[in-house]
Short mmCIF file of C-alpha atoms in Angstrom, two decimals:
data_model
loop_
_atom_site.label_atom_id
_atom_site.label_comp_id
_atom_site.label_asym_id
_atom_site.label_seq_id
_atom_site.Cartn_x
_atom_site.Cartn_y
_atom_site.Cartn_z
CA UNK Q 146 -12.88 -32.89 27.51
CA UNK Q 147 -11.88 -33.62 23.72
CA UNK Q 148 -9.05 -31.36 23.95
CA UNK Q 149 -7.85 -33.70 27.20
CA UNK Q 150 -8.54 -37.15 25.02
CA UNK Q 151 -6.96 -35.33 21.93
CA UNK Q 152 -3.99 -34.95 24.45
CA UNK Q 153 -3.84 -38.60 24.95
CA UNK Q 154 -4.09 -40.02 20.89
CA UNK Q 155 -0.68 -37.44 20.42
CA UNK Q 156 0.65 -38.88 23.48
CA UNK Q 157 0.10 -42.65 22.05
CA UNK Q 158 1.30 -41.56 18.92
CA UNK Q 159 4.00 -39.54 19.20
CA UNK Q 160 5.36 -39.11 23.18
CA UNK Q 161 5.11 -42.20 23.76
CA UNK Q 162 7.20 -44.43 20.73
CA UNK Q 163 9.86 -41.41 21.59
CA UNK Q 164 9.87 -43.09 25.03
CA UNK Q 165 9.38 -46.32 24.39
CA UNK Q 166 12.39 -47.79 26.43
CA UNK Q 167 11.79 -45.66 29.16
CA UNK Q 168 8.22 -47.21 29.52
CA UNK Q 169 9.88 -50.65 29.60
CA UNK Q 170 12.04 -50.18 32.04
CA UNK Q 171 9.32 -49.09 34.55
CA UNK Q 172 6.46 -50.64 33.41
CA UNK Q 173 7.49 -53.59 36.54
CA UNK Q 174 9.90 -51.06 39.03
CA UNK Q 175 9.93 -47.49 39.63
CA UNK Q 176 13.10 -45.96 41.89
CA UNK Q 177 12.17 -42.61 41.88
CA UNK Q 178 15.29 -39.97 43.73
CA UNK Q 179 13.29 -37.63 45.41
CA UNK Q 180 9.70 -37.26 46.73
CA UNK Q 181 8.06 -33.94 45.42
CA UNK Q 182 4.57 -32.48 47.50
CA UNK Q 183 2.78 -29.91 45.89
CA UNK Q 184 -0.53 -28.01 45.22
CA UNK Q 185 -2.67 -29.36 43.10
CA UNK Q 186 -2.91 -25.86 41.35
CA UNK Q 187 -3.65 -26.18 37.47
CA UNK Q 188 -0.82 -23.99 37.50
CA UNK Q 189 2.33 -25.79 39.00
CA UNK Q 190 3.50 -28.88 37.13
CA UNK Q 191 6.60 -30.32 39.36
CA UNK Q 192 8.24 -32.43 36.47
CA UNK Q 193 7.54 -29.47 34.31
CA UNK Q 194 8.93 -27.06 36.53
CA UNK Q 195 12.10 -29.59 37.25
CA UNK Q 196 12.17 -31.30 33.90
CA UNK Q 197 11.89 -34.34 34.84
CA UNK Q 198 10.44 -37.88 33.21
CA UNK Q 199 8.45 -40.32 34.44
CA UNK Q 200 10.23 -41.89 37.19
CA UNK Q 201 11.98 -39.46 38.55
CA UNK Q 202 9.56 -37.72 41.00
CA UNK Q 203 7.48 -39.47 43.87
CA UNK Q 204 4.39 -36.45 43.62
CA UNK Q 205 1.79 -35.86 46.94
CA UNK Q 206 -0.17 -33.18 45.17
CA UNK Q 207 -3.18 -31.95 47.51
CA UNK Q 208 -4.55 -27.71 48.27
CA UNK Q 209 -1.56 -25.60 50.18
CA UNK Q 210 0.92 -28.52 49.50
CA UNK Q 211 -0.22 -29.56 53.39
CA UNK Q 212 1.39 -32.56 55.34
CA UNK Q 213 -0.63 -33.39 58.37
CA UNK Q 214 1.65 -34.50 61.33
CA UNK Q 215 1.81 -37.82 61.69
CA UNK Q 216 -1.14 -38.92 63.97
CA UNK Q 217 -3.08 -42.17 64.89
CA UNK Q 218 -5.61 -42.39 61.96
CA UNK Q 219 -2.70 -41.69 59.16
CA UNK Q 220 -4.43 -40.84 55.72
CA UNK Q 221 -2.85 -40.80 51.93
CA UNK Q 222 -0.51 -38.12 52.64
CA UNK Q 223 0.67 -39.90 55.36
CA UNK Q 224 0.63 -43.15 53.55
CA UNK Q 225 2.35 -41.51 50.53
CA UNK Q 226 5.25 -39.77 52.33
CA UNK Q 227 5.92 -43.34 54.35
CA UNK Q 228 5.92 -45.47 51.32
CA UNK Q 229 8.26 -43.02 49.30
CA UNK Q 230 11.05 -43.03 52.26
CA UNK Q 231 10.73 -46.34 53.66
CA UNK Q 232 9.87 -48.25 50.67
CA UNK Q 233 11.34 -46.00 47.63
CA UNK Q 234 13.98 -44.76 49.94
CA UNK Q 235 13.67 -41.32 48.21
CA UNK Q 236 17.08 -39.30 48.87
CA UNK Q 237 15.42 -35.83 48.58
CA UNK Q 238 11.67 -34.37 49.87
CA UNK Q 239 10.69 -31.30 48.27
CA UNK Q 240 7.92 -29.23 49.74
CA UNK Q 241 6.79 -27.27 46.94
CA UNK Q 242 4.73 -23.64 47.63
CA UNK Q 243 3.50 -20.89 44.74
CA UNK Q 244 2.82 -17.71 44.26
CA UNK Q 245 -1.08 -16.58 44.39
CA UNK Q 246 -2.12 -19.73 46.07
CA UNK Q 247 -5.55 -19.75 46.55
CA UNK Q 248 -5.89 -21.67 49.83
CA UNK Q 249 -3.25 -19.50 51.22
CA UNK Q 250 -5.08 -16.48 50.42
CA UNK Q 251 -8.17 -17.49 52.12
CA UNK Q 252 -5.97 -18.14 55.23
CA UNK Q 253 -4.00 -14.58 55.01
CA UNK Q 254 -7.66 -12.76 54.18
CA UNK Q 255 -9.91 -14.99 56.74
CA UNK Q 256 -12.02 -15.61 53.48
CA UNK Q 257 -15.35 -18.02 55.48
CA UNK Q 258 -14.98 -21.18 54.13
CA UNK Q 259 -18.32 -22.44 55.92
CA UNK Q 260 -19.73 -23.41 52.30
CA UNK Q 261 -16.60 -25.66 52.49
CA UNK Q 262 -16.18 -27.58 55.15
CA UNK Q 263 -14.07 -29.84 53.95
CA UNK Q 264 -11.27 -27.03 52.56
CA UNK Q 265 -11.65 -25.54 55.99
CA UNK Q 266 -10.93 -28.64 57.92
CA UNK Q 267 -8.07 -29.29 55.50
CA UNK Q 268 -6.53 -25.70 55.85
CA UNK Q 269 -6.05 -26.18 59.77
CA UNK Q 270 -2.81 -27.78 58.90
CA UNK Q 271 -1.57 -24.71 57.87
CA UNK Q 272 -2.11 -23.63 61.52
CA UNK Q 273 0.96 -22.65 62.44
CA UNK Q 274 2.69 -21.09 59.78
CA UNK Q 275 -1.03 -18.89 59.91
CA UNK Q 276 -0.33 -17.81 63.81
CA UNK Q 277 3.28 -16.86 62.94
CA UNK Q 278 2.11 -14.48 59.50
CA UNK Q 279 -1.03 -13.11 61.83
CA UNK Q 280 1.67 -11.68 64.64
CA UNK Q 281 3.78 -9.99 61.85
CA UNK Q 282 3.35 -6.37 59.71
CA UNK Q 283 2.64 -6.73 56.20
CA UNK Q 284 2.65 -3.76 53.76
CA UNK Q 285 -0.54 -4.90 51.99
CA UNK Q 286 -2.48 -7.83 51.33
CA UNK Q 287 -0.20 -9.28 48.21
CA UNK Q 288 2.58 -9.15 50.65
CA UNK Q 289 0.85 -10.91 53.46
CA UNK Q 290 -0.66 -13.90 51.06
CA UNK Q 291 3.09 -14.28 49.75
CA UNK Q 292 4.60 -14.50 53.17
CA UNK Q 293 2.05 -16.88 53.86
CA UNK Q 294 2.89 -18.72 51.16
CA UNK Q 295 6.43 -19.25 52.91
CA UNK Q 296 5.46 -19.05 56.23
CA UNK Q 297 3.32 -22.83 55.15
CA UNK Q 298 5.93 -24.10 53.45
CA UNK Q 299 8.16 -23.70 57.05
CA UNK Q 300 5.56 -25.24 58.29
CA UNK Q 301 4.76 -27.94 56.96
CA UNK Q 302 8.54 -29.11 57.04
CA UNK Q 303 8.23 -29.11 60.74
CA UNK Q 304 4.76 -31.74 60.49
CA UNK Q 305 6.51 -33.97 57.60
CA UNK Q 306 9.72 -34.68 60.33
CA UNK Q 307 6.60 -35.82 62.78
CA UNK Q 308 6.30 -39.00 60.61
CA UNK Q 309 8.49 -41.75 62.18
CA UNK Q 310 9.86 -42.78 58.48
CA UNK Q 311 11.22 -38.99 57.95
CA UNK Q 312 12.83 -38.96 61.82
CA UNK Q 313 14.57 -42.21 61.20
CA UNK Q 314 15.88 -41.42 57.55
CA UNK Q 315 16.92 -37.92 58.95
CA UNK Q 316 18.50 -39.94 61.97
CA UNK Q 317 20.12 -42.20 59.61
CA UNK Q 318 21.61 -39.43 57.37
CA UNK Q 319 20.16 -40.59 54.43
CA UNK Q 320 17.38 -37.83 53.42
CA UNK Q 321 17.28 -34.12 52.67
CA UNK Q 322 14.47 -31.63 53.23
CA UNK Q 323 13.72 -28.72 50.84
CA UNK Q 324 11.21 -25.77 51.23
CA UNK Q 325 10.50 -24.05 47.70
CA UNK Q 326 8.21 -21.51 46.68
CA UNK Q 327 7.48 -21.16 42.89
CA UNK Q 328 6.51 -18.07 41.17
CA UNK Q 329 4.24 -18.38 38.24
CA UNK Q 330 4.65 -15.39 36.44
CA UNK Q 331 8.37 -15.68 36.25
CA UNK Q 332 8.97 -18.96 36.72
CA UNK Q 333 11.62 -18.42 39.87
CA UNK Q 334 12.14 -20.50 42.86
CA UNK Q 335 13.24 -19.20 46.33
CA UNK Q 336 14.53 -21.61 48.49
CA UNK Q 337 14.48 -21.86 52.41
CA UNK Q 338 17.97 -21.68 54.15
CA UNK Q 339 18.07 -23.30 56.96
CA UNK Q 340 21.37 -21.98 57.71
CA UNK Q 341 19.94 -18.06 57.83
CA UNK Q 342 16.00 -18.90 58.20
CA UNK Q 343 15.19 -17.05 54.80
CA UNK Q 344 14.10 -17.70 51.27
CA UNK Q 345 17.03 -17.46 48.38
CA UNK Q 346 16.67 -17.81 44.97
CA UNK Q 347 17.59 -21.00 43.95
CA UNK Q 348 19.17 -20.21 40.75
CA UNK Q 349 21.83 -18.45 42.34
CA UNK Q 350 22.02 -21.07 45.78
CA UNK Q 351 21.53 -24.57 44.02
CA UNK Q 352 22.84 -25.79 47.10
CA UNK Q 353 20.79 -24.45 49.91
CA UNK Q 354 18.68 -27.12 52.14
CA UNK Q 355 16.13 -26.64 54.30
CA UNK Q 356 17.06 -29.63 56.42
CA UNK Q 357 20.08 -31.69 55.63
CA UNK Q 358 21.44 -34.92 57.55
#
């Protein structure tokens, strides 16, 4: 923990008086462009990974970067996604996968979860993109945890256009969907196209969308 509160002091002393203006202009507003869901892996940092600063990014960070579809008892993914397109009017939602993801291992290897109920109640989310990587061949186990990996990022992109505020900014032409997958080790991203149904790397297809209006 003193490494974490050592963290802050060079923070206050030094980050921060670098940014000083930048903390006065949102200390009463924030108008952040995009809305950025994640895993709450140690390992991913989204405005690392995008260089970004504060303001920028609108970040849901929760295990498998899940998005529940939108159902009567809505809870802070729910509420987070609504407030960041209806209220923030984000232009741009990123659903944000990585490589060795630990809940999407345990759903590519079955791992039992019964000494965590709650993970394996959470992970049911993931149901769909887990049916679609169960009916396919995979050359090993890495290959079927990374196409997992994808295969719940597709997936959750279909439940986040379930929420009435996505449908009607997507109606209204005025939101973008994106479906990455980061890789730790070498710091790629792959992209989904929706225009071919596959992952690209993004470096070379800065363009690609996974749902555009």
């Amino acid at each position: 923990m003193q490494d974490i509160i050592e963290g802050f002091l060079k923070f206050q002393r030094h980050a921060f008086p670098e940014r000083a203006g930048l903390f006065k202009d949102l200390a009463n507003q924030q108008s952040p462009r995009a809305l950025f869901i994640s895993c709450s892996d140690s390992r991913l940092v989204p405005e690392l990974v995008t260089q970004r600063e504060p303001g920028d990014l609108f970040v849901i960070r929760n295990a498998g970067n899940i998005v529940p579809s939108y159902g009567p008892e809505p809870g802070g993914v729910s509420a987070s996604v609504e407030y960041a397109v209806a209220a923030l009017q984000v232009s741009d939602i990123v659903i944000c996968g990585h490589s060795d993801c630990g809940a999407m291992t345990a759903i590519a290897t079955c791992t039992c979860l019964d000494h965590m109920p709650a993970v394996a109640g959470w992970l049911r989310y993931a149901d769909s993109g887990r049916v679609v990587n169960e009916a396919r061949q995979h050359v090993d186990v890495p290959a079927k945890v990374a196409a997992m990996v994808r295969e719940n990022v597709i997936a959750q992109l279909a439940n986040i256009q379930t929420h009435p505020s996505v449908r009607l900014a997507l109606e209204e032409r005025r939101v973008t969907l994106h479906g990455w997958v980061y890789d730790i080790e070498s710091g790629g991203i792959q992209a989904f196209d929706n225009r071919t149904g596959k992952f690209v790397a993004l470096a070379d297809n800065p363009s690609v969308r996974a749902v555009s209006h």
